[in-house]
GROMACS .gro file of C-alpha atoms in nm:
model
  384
    1MET     CA    1   0.752   1.119   1.185
    2THR     CA    2   0.895   0.763   1.081
    3ASN     CA    3   1.163   0.788   1.334
    4LYS     CA    4   1.142   0.525   1.617
    5ASN     CA    5   1.283   0.804   1.875
    6SER     CA    6   1.020   1.059   1.760
    7GLY     CA    7   0.897   1.287   2.028
    8SER     CA    8   0.547   1.303   1.937
    9GLU     CA    9   0.327   1.166   2.208
   10GLU     CA   10   0.026   1.081   1.989
   11ILE     CA   11   0.232   0.906   1.760
   12GLN     CA   12   0.426   0.693   2.043
   13MET     CA   13   0.100   0.620   2.210
   14PHE     CA   14  -0.028   0.476   1.872
   15ARG     CA   15   0.269   0.297   1.813
   16ASP     CA   16   0.285   0.117   2.178
   17MET     CA   17  -0.097   0.026   2.105
   18VAL     CA   18  -0.009  -0.107   1.730
   19LEU     CA   19   0.309  -0.293   1.830
   20ARG     CA   20   0.092  -0.489   2.092
   21PHE     CA   21  -0.171  -0.543   1.847
   22LEU     CA   22   0.067  -0.680   1.570
   23GLN     CA   23   0.263  -0.919   1.834
   24GLN     CA   24  -0.041  -1.051   1.961
   25GLU     CA   25  -0.281  -1.082   1.707
   26ILE     CA   26  -0.091  -1.106   1.374
   27LEU     CA   27   0.245  -1.220   1.417
   28PRO     CA   28   0.190  -1.592   1.569
   29HIS     CA   29  -0.031  -1.642   1.266
   30TYR     CA   30   0.125  -1.471   0.973
   31ASP     CA   31   0.352  -1.722   0.854
   32SER     CA   32   0.044  -1.978   0.816
   33TRP     CA   33  -0.111  -1.702   0.617
   34GLU     CA   34   0.177  -1.650   0.386
   35LYS     CA   35   0.185  -2.035   0.372
   36ASN     CA   36  -0.158  -2.083   0.277
   37HIS     CA   37  -0.153  -1.769   0.052
   38HIS     CA   38  -0.459  -1.621   0.243
   39THR     CA   39  -0.558  -1.372   0.557
   40PRO     CA   40  -0.848  -1.459   0.709
   41ARG     CA   41  -1.140  -1.215   0.656
   42GLU     CA   42  -1.212  -1.183   1.011
   43VAL     CA   43  -0.862  -1.017   1.069
   44TRP     CA   44  -1.021  -0.700   0.933
   45ASN     CA   45  -1.288  -0.686   1.187
   46THR     CA   46  -1.019  -0.755   1.463
   47MET     CA   47  -0.812  -0.484   1.318
   48GLY     CA   48  -1.123  -0.251   1.347
   49ASP     CA   49  -1.201  -0.359   1.706
   50ALA     CA   50  -0.864  -0.281   1.800
   51GLY     CA   51  -0.916   0.080   1.638
   52MET     CA   52  -0.625   0.013   1.382
   53LEU     CA   53  -0.854   0.134   1.060
   54LEU     CA   54  -0.880   0.466   0.945
   55VAL     CA   55  -0.724   0.634   1.230
   56ASP     CA   56  -0.704   0.950   1.072
   57MET     CA   57  -1.055   1.006   0.933
   58PRO     CA   58  -1.324   1.219   1.137
   59GLU     CA   59  -1.443   1.087   1.478
   60LYS     CA   60  -1.790   1.136   1.365
   61TYR     CA   61  -1.758   0.822   1.149
   62GLY     CA   62  -1.633   0.615   1.446
   63ALA     CA   63  -1.265   0.658   1.364
   64ALA     CA   64  -0.998   0.796   1.608
   65GLY     CA   65  -0.920   1.169   1.418
   66ALA     CA   66  -0.547   1.082   1.456
   67SER     CA   67  -0.297   1.250   1.272
   68PHE     CA   68  -0.212   1.157   0.911
   69ALA     CA   69   0.151   1.076   1.063
   70VAL     CA   70  -0.014   0.803   1.250
   71CYS     CA   71  -0.178   0.630   0.961
   72GLN     CA   72   0.175   0.648   0.790
   73MET     CA   73   0.330   0.506   1.104
   74ILE     CA   74   0.102   0.197   1.099
   75GLN     CA   75   0.191   0.083   0.758
   76GLU     CA   76   0.573   0.139   0.862
   77GLU     CA   77   0.587  -0.078   1.171
   78MET     CA   78   0.382  -0.370   0.970
   79CYS     CA   79   0.663  -0.366   0.723
   80ARG     CA   80   0.946  -0.320   0.974
   81LEU     CA   81   0.808  -0.609   1.125
   82GLY     CA   82   0.788  -0.785   0.782
   83LEU     CA   83   0.406  -0.778   0.729
   84HIS     CA   84   0.432  -0.636   0.379
   85GLY     CA   85   0.121  -0.803   0.277
   86LEU     CA   86  -0.096  -0.701   0.542
   87ALA     CA   87   0.052  -0.333   0.535
   88THR     CA   88  -0.036  -0.339   0.119
   89GLY     CA   89  -0.398  -0.440   0.176
   90TYR     CA   90  -0.413  -0.202   0.455
   91ASN     CA   91  -0.272   0.105   0.257
   92ILE     CA   92  -0.533   0.056  -0.001
   93HIS     CA   93  -0.818   0.039   0.236
   94ALA     CA   94  -0.710   0.305   0.515
   95ASN     CA   95  -0.474   0.511   0.310
   96ILE     CA   96  -0.606   0.525  -0.008
   97VAL     CA   97  -0.956   0.427  -0.048
   98ALA     CA   98  -1.087   0.621   0.265
   99PRO     CA   99  -0.934   0.989   0.168
  100TYR     CA  100  -1.090   0.921  -0.183
  101ILE     CA  101  -1.443   0.926  -0.020
  102LEU     CA  102  -1.345   1.168   0.267
  103ASN     CA  103  -1.251   1.413  -0.010
  104ILE     CA  104  -1.483   1.347  -0.319
  105ALA     CA  105  -1.799   1.178  -0.155
  106THR     CA  106  -2.150   1.323  -0.065
  107GLU     CA  107  -2.225   1.335   0.268
  108ALA     CA  108  -2.470   1.028   0.210
  109GLN     CA  109  -2.180   0.838   0.084
  110LYS     CA  110  -1.951   0.914   0.361
  111ASP     CA  111  -2.238   0.815   0.591
  112ARG     CA  112  -2.274   0.482   0.428
  113TRP     CA  113  -1.897   0.380   0.359
  114LEU     CA  114  -1.704   0.507   0.635
  115PRO     CA  115  -1.828   0.392   0.959
  116PRO     CA  116  -1.839   0.031   0.843
  117MET     CA  117  -1.463   0.042   0.679
  118VAL     CA  118  -1.349   0.181   1.048
  119SER     CA  119  -1.495  -0.124   1.186
  120GLY     CA  120  -1.378  -0.355   0.963
  121GLU     CA  121  -1.722  -0.456   0.874
  122VAL     CA  122  -1.675  -0.347   0.495
  123VAL     CA  123  -1.301  -0.374   0.329
  124THR     CA  124  -1.240  -0.166   0.001
  125ALA     CA  125  -1.031  -0.196  -0.296
  126LEU     CA  126  -0.926   0.050  -0.574
  127ALA     CA  127  -0.990  -0.090  -0.911
  128MET     CA  128  -0.779   0.084  -1.201
  129THR     CA  129  -0.544  -0.167  -1.360
  130GLU     CA  130  -0.671  -0.356  -1.652
  131PRO     CA  131  -0.511  -0.657  -1.831
  132GLY     CA  132  -0.452  -0.447  -2.170
  133ALA     CA  133  -0.370  -0.131  -2.003
  134GLY     CA  134  -0.135  -0.132  -1.686
  135SER     CA  135  -0.009   0.211  -1.608
  136ASP     CA  136  -0.172   0.371  -1.893
  137VAL     CA  137  -0.492   0.453  -1.711
  138ALA     CA  138  -0.618   0.678  -1.975
  139ASN     CA  139  -0.660   0.385  -2.221
  140MET     CA  140  -0.882   0.186  -1.994
  141ARG     CA  141  -1.161  -0.015  -2.186
  142THR     CA  142  -1.414  -0.072  -1.869
  143SER     CA  143  -1.740   0.119  -1.953
  144ALA     CA  144  -2.024   0.285  -1.749
  145VAL     CA  145  -2.301   0.373  -1.995
  146LYS     CA  146  -2.583   0.562  -1.848
  147GLU     CA  147  -2.933   0.404  -1.879
  148GLY     CA  148  -3.203   0.610  -1.710
  149ASP     CA  149  -3.078   0.691  -1.334
  150ASP     CA  150  -2.818   0.438  -1.343
  151TYR     CA  151  -2.506   0.295  -1.495
  152ILE     CA  152  -2.415  -0.027  -1.691
  153LEU     CA  153  -2.080  -0.143  -1.595
  154ASN     CA  154  -1.892  -0.361  -1.850
  155GLY     CA  155  -1.517  -0.457  -1.831
  156SER     CA  156  -1.234  -0.602  -1.628
  157LYS     CA  157  -0.965  -0.527  -1.396
  158THR     CA  158  -0.637  -0.713  -1.285
  159PHE     CA  159  -0.388  -0.701  -0.990
  160ILE     CA  160  -0.648  -0.553  -0.747
  161THR     CA  161  -0.525  -0.555  -0.393
  162ASN     CA  162  -0.818  -0.662  -0.138
  163GLY     CA  163  -1.046  -0.788  -0.455
  164ASN     CA  164  -1.149  -1.117  -0.325
  165MET     CA  165  -1.238  -0.992   0.035
  166ALA     CA  166  -1.369  -0.643  -0.044
  167ASP     CA  167  -1.701  -0.551   0.008
  168MET     CA  168  -1.699  -0.219  -0.187
  169ILE     CA  169  -1.462  -0.108  -0.478
  170ILE     CA  170  -1.380   0.228  -0.627
  171VAL     CA  171  -1.422   0.147  -0.984
  172CYS     CA  172  -1.251   0.343  -1.275
  173ALA     CA  173  -1.448   0.355  -1.581
  174LYS     CA  174  -1.490   0.515  -1.904
  175THR     CA  175  -1.829   0.709  -1.908
  176ASP     CA  176  -1.745   0.878  -2.259
  177ALA     CA  177  -1.526   0.663  -2.465
  178LYS     CA  178  -1.416   0.923  -2.706
  179ALA     CA  179  -1.268   1.155  -2.426
  180GLY     CA  180  -0.986   0.971  -2.322
  181ALA     CA  181  -0.854   1.077  -1.971
  182LYS     CA  182  -1.161   1.295  -1.979
  183GLY     CA  183  -1.400   1.034  -2.013
  184ILE     CA  184  -1.296   0.872  -1.703
  185SER     CA  185  -1.536   0.846  -1.393
  186LEU     CA  186  -1.521   0.663  -1.035
  187PHE     CA  187  -1.814   0.445  -0.909
  188LEU     CA  188  -1.862   0.306  -0.553
  189VAL     CA  189  -1.948  -0.047  -0.637
  190ASP     CA  190  -2.113  -0.285  -0.410
  191THR     CA  191  -1.973  -0.627  -0.477
  192ASN     CA  192  -2.298  -0.770  -0.379
  193LEU     CA  193  -2.436  -0.662  -0.709
  194THR     CA  194  -2.560  -0.905  -0.981
  195GLY     CA  195  -2.308  -0.875  -1.264
  196PHE     CA  196  -2.016  -0.864  -1.010
  197SER     CA  197  -1.759  -1.188  -1.048
  198LYS     CA  198  -1.388  -1.250  -0.957
  199GLY     CA  199  -1.123  -1.496  -1.102
  200LYS     CA  200  -0.944  -1.712  -0.863
  201PRO     CA  201  -0.668  -1.554  -0.666
  202ILE     CA  202  -0.366  -1.417  -0.843
  203GLU     CA  203  -0.049  -1.634  -0.717
  204LYS     CA  204   0.250  -1.396  -0.704
  205LEU     CA  205   0.619  -1.367  -0.630
  206GLY     CA  206   0.588  -1.234  -0.282
  207GLN     CA  207   0.348  -1.096  -0.047
  208HIS     CA  208   0.185  -1.433  -0.071
  209SER     CA  209  -0.077  -1.337   0.206
  210SER     CA  210  -0.196  -1.032   0.044
  211ASP     CA  211  -0.535  -1.048  -0.142
  212THR     CA  212  -0.482  -1.011  -0.500
  213ALA     CA  213  -0.765  -1.061  -0.760
  214GLU     CA  214  -0.920  -1.004  -1.107
  215LEU     CA  215  -1.239  -0.861  -1.126
  216PHE     CA  216  -1.514  -0.873  -1.386
  217PHE     CA  217  -1.822  -0.669  -1.432
  218GLU     CA  218  -2.079  -0.810  -1.667
  219ASN     CA  219  -2.383  -0.570  -1.728
  220LEU     CA  220  -2.368  -0.474  -1.361
  221ARG     CA  221  -2.624  -0.212  -1.298
  222ILE     CA  222  -2.505   0.047  -1.050
  223PRO     CA  223  -2.727   0.326  -0.904
  224GLY     CA  224  -2.662   0.682  -0.992
  225ASP     CA  225  -2.591   0.791  -0.640
  226ALA     CA  226  -2.272   0.541  -0.672
  227LEU     CA  227  -2.103   0.783  -0.884
  228LEU     CA  228  -1.795   0.927  -0.699
  229GLY     CA  229  -1.765   1.293  -0.756
  230GLU     CA  230  -1.842   1.441  -1.098
  231GLU     CA  231  -1.898   1.278  -1.411
  232GLY     CA  232  -1.578   1.259  -1.652
  233LYS     CA  233  -1.348   1.387  -1.362
  234GLY     CA  234  -1.225   1.052  -1.246
  235PHE     CA  235  -0.849   1.126  -1.408
  236VAL     CA  236  -0.836   1.471  -1.183
  237TYR     CA  237  -0.949   1.280  -0.892
  238LEU     CA  238  -0.677   0.995  -0.935
  239MET     CA  239  -0.402   1.272  -0.978
  240GLN     CA  240  -0.517   1.436  -0.679
  241GLU     CA  241  -0.510   1.158  -0.458
  242LEU     CA  242  -0.237   0.916  -0.627
  243PRO     CA  243   0.032   1.137  -0.419
  244ARG     CA  244  -0.082   1.007  -0.108
  245GLU     CA  245  -0.076   0.647  -0.238
  246ARG     CA  246   0.294   0.665  -0.357
  247LEU     CA  247   0.401   0.827   0.001
  248GLY     CA  248   0.254   0.537   0.155
  249CYS     CA  249   0.433   0.291  -0.090
  250ALA     CA  250   0.726   0.504   0.032
  251VAL     CA  251   0.666   0.481   0.416
  252GLN     CA  252   0.642   0.103   0.362
  253ALA     CA  253   0.955   0.095   0.196
  254ILE     CA  254   1.147   0.249   0.477
  255GLY     CA  255   0.992   0.055   0.733
  256HIS     CA  256   1.052  -0.252   0.528
  257ALA     CA  257   1.426  -0.157   0.476
  258GLN     CA  258   1.466  -0.086   0.840
  259GLY     CA  259   1.343  -0.422   0.931
  260ALA     CA  260   1.568  -0.611   0.701
  261LEU     CA  261   1.864  -0.390   0.844
  262ASP     CA  262   1.791  -0.491   1.180
  263LEU     CA  263   1.761  -0.861   1.107
  264THR     CA  264   2.098  -0.842   0.917
  265ILE     CA  265   2.272  -0.643   1.199
  266ASP     CA  266   2.172  -0.893   1.447
  267TYR     CA  267   2.267  -1.216   1.225
  268VAL     CA  268   2.609  -1.086   1.140
  269SER     CA  269   2.690  -1.002   1.475
  270GLN     CA  270   2.618  -1.330   1.571
  271ARG     CA  271   2.739  -1.541   1.298
  272LYS     CA  272   3.086  -1.675   1.307
  273ALA     CA  273   3.343  -1.746   1.008
  274PHE     CA  274   3.682  -1.763   0.990
  275GLY     CA  275   3.736  -1.716   1.414
  276GLN     CA  276   3.520  -1.406   1.407
  277SER     CA  277   3.188  -1.270   1.375
  278VAL     CA  278   3.094  -1.180   1.018
  279GLY     CA  279   2.996  -0.801   1.141
  280GLN     CA  280   3.414  -0.816   1.207
  281PHE     CA  281   3.484  -0.803   0.842
  282GLN     CA  282   3.546  -0.463   0.627
  283ASN     CA  283   3.294  -0.568   0.350
  284THR     CA  284   3.011  -0.625   0.614
  285ARG     CA  285   3.101  -0.336   0.767
  286PHE     CA  286   3.122  -0.095   0.463
  287LYS     CA  287   2.794  -0.247   0.328
  288LEU     CA  288   2.565  -0.175   0.634
  289ALA     CA  289   2.708   0.150   0.674
  290GLN     CA  290   2.611   0.234   0.281
  291CYS     CA  291   2.262   0.071   0.382
  292GLN     CA  292   2.226   0.303   0.686
  293THR     CA  293   2.308   0.585   0.496
  294GLU     CA  294   2.068   0.530   0.226
  295LEU     CA  295   1.786   0.472   0.422
  296GLU     CA  296   1.834   0.783   0.633
  297LEU     CA  297   1.855   0.977   0.312
  298CYS     CA  298   1.544   0.830   0.230
  299ARG     CA  299   1.381   0.884   0.562
  300ALA     CA  300   1.487   1.249   0.551
  301LEU     CA  301   1.314   1.282   0.194
  302LEU     CA  302   1.026   1.138   0.349
  303GLU     CA  303   1.013   1.401   0.629
  304LYS     CA  304   1.044   1.687   0.372
  305TYR     CA  305   0.740   1.554   0.176
  306MET     CA  306   0.529   1.478   0.472
  307ALA     CA  307   0.541   1.824   0.574
  308LYS     CA  308   0.465   1.945   0.222
  309TYR     CA  309   0.174   1.690   0.224
  310ASN     CA  310   0.067   1.827   0.577
  311GLU     CA  311   0.075   2.186   0.392
  312GLN     CA  312  -0.117   2.060   0.096
  313THR     CA  313   0.194   2.178  -0.119
  314MET     CA  314   0.296   1.837  -0.200
  315THR     CA  315   0.276   1.771  -0.602
  316VAL     CA  316   0.273   1.492  -0.807
  317SER     CA  317   0.642   1.521  -0.897
  318ASP     CA  318   0.742   1.535  -0.543
  319ALA     CA  319   0.530   1.215  -0.466
  320ALA     CA  320   0.718   1.040  -0.759
  321MET     CA  321   1.075   1.146  -0.652
  322LEU     CA  322   0.986   0.996  -0.292
  323LYS     CA  323   0.832   0.672  -0.440
  324LEU     CA  324   1.132   0.647  -0.695
  325ALA     CA  325   1.405   0.710  -0.431
  326ALA     CA  326   1.221   0.490  -0.141
  327THR     CA  327   1.140   0.189  -0.313
  328GLU     CA  328   1.459   0.149  -0.526
  329MET     CA  329   1.635   0.208  -0.194
  330GLN     CA  330   1.441  -0.081  -0.038
  331LEU     CA  331   1.510  -0.313  -0.341
  332THR     CA  332   1.888  -0.244  -0.339
  333MET     CA  333   1.896  -0.277   0.060
  334VAL     CA  334   1.699  -0.610   0.103
  335ASN     CA  335   1.930  -0.762  -0.161
  336GLU     CA  336   2.246  -0.655   0.017
  337CYS     CA  337   2.101  -0.750   0.340
  338LEU     CA  338   2.017  -1.109   0.194
  339GLN     CA  339   2.355  -1.169   0.072
  340LEU     CA  340   2.549  -1.117   0.404
  341PHE     CA  341   2.307  -1.374   0.532
  342GLY     CA  342   2.483  -1.610   0.306
  343GLY     CA  343   2.311  -1.964   0.184
  344TYR     CA  344   2.103  -1.901   0.487
  345GLY     CA  345   1.899  -1.613   0.350
  346TYR     CA  346   1.783  -1.806   0.055
  347THR     CA  347   1.604  -2.051   0.278
  348GLU     CA  348   1.250  -2.034   0.408
  349GLU     CA  349   1.401  -2.048   0.772
  350TYR     CA  350   1.525  -1.706   0.776
  351PRO     CA  351   1.261  -1.417   0.734
  352ILE     CA  352   1.527  -1.194   0.509
  353SER     CA  353   1.422  -1.436   0.226
  354ARG     CA  354   1.053  -1.288   0.273
  355PHE     CA  355   1.171  -0.978   0.299
  356TYR     CA  356   1.366  -1.000  -0.058
  357ARG     CA  357   1.045  -1.164  -0.210
  358ASP     CA  358   0.789  -0.901  -0.082
  359ALA     CA  359   1.003  -0.586  -0.179
  360ARG     CA  360   1.024  -0.653  -0.552
  361VAL     CA  361   0.667  -0.541  -0.643
  362GLN     CA  362   0.731  -0.194  -0.495
  363THR     CA  363   0.891  -0.059  -0.795
  364ILE     CA  364   0.612  -0.198  -0.977
  365TYR     CA  365   0.253  -0.082  -0.836
  366ALA     CA  366   0.128   0.226  -0.771
  367GLY     CA  367   0.322   0.355  -1.099
  368SER     CA  368   0.642   0.171  -1.169
  369SER     CA  369   0.981   0.326  -1.147
  370GLU     CA  370   0.966   0.415  -1.512
  371ILE     CA  371   0.651   0.592  -1.496
  372MET     CA  372   0.782   0.780  -1.194
  373LYS     CA  373   1.090   0.884  -1.399
  374GLU     CA  374   0.852   0.998  -1.663
  375VAL     CA  375   0.675   1.194  -1.427
  376ILE     CA  376   0.968   1.368  -1.296
  377ALA     CA  377   1.094   1.449  -1.656
  378ARG     CA  378   0.757   1.583  -1.732
  379GLY     CA  379   0.776   1.823  -1.422
  380ILE     CA  380   1.153   1.933  -1.548
  381LEU     CA  381   1.117   1.914  -1.910
  382GLY     CA  382   0.742   1.918  -2.028
  383LYS     CA  383   0.578   1.627  -2.193
  384VAL     CA  384   0.747   1.491  -2.545
   0.00000   0.00000   0.00000
């Protein structure tokens, strides 16, 4: 799936379209978005008009009905071209929120939200992380208390991708404060409702153009039909959908690492030092050989687990191993690549510096590397 020489006619057709779109509509403006720490809202409408959003959702909702592999390819190509911030927002909207709705929502909820998500009229986010909880989802404090047919939502979330621009957010909240993980429910929250507010955009080390927000809910009344799935089953749904999110992170890691490698190969082939190209030094050659090998190992692991995902046999541990391996490879590789640029790699003039910054968060969000190791260990040895 991820190999650029893939024989899949469908993937190649979509890849050609995606590359044309990114080169014409995104790349000419992306540097300014990064500089301004903001991507214009209308970009989502532009992506919708181009058929880039929710490509693997059913045609009856206005989507292309393409394969899951096509959705992953779009993220990979964005990251290969250095558009990691855009890919992260895309991943949340098209690769994470959309499957939650398709797999869990009622038909009425699907009809309401999926078509405008396809067109870009509605941008979405997923709000799990809280200031005091982080990866400890079971200890979240945001609450949703039943009042008649409605729920009253109170609490806050942080580090929410697409949070500032989102028109609808899947919010994780406690409907039973005493039940731990079994007391979590999910809600489709319209951000136009009274009681919803946002903090100022969160400034980050990298992915500057990516929209990241802190969200607040103060006595926000949401209708009962905004409940996603069954009350109290939110944690089950999270565990059901998280593997796809982590698979998406791995796809981004592989695309981004490939892009960094491409930049570095081009640079060391042209850069001269001591009378020869930097690419002729044994250290350079061995470093790039190692990078290529590690990248291909992760690509093979991705292909294995992509096949398992398509067969609905990919486990939580599988997804954790894939994310751990791919994102750690990504960090190591962009570091090695930047080193081969020397001092120029530390300047804004050379894109490798943005690759370096943008990669760092990949081993933190969607479950840190430490959490991934614990998930894998539980699969081997059980809980402590």
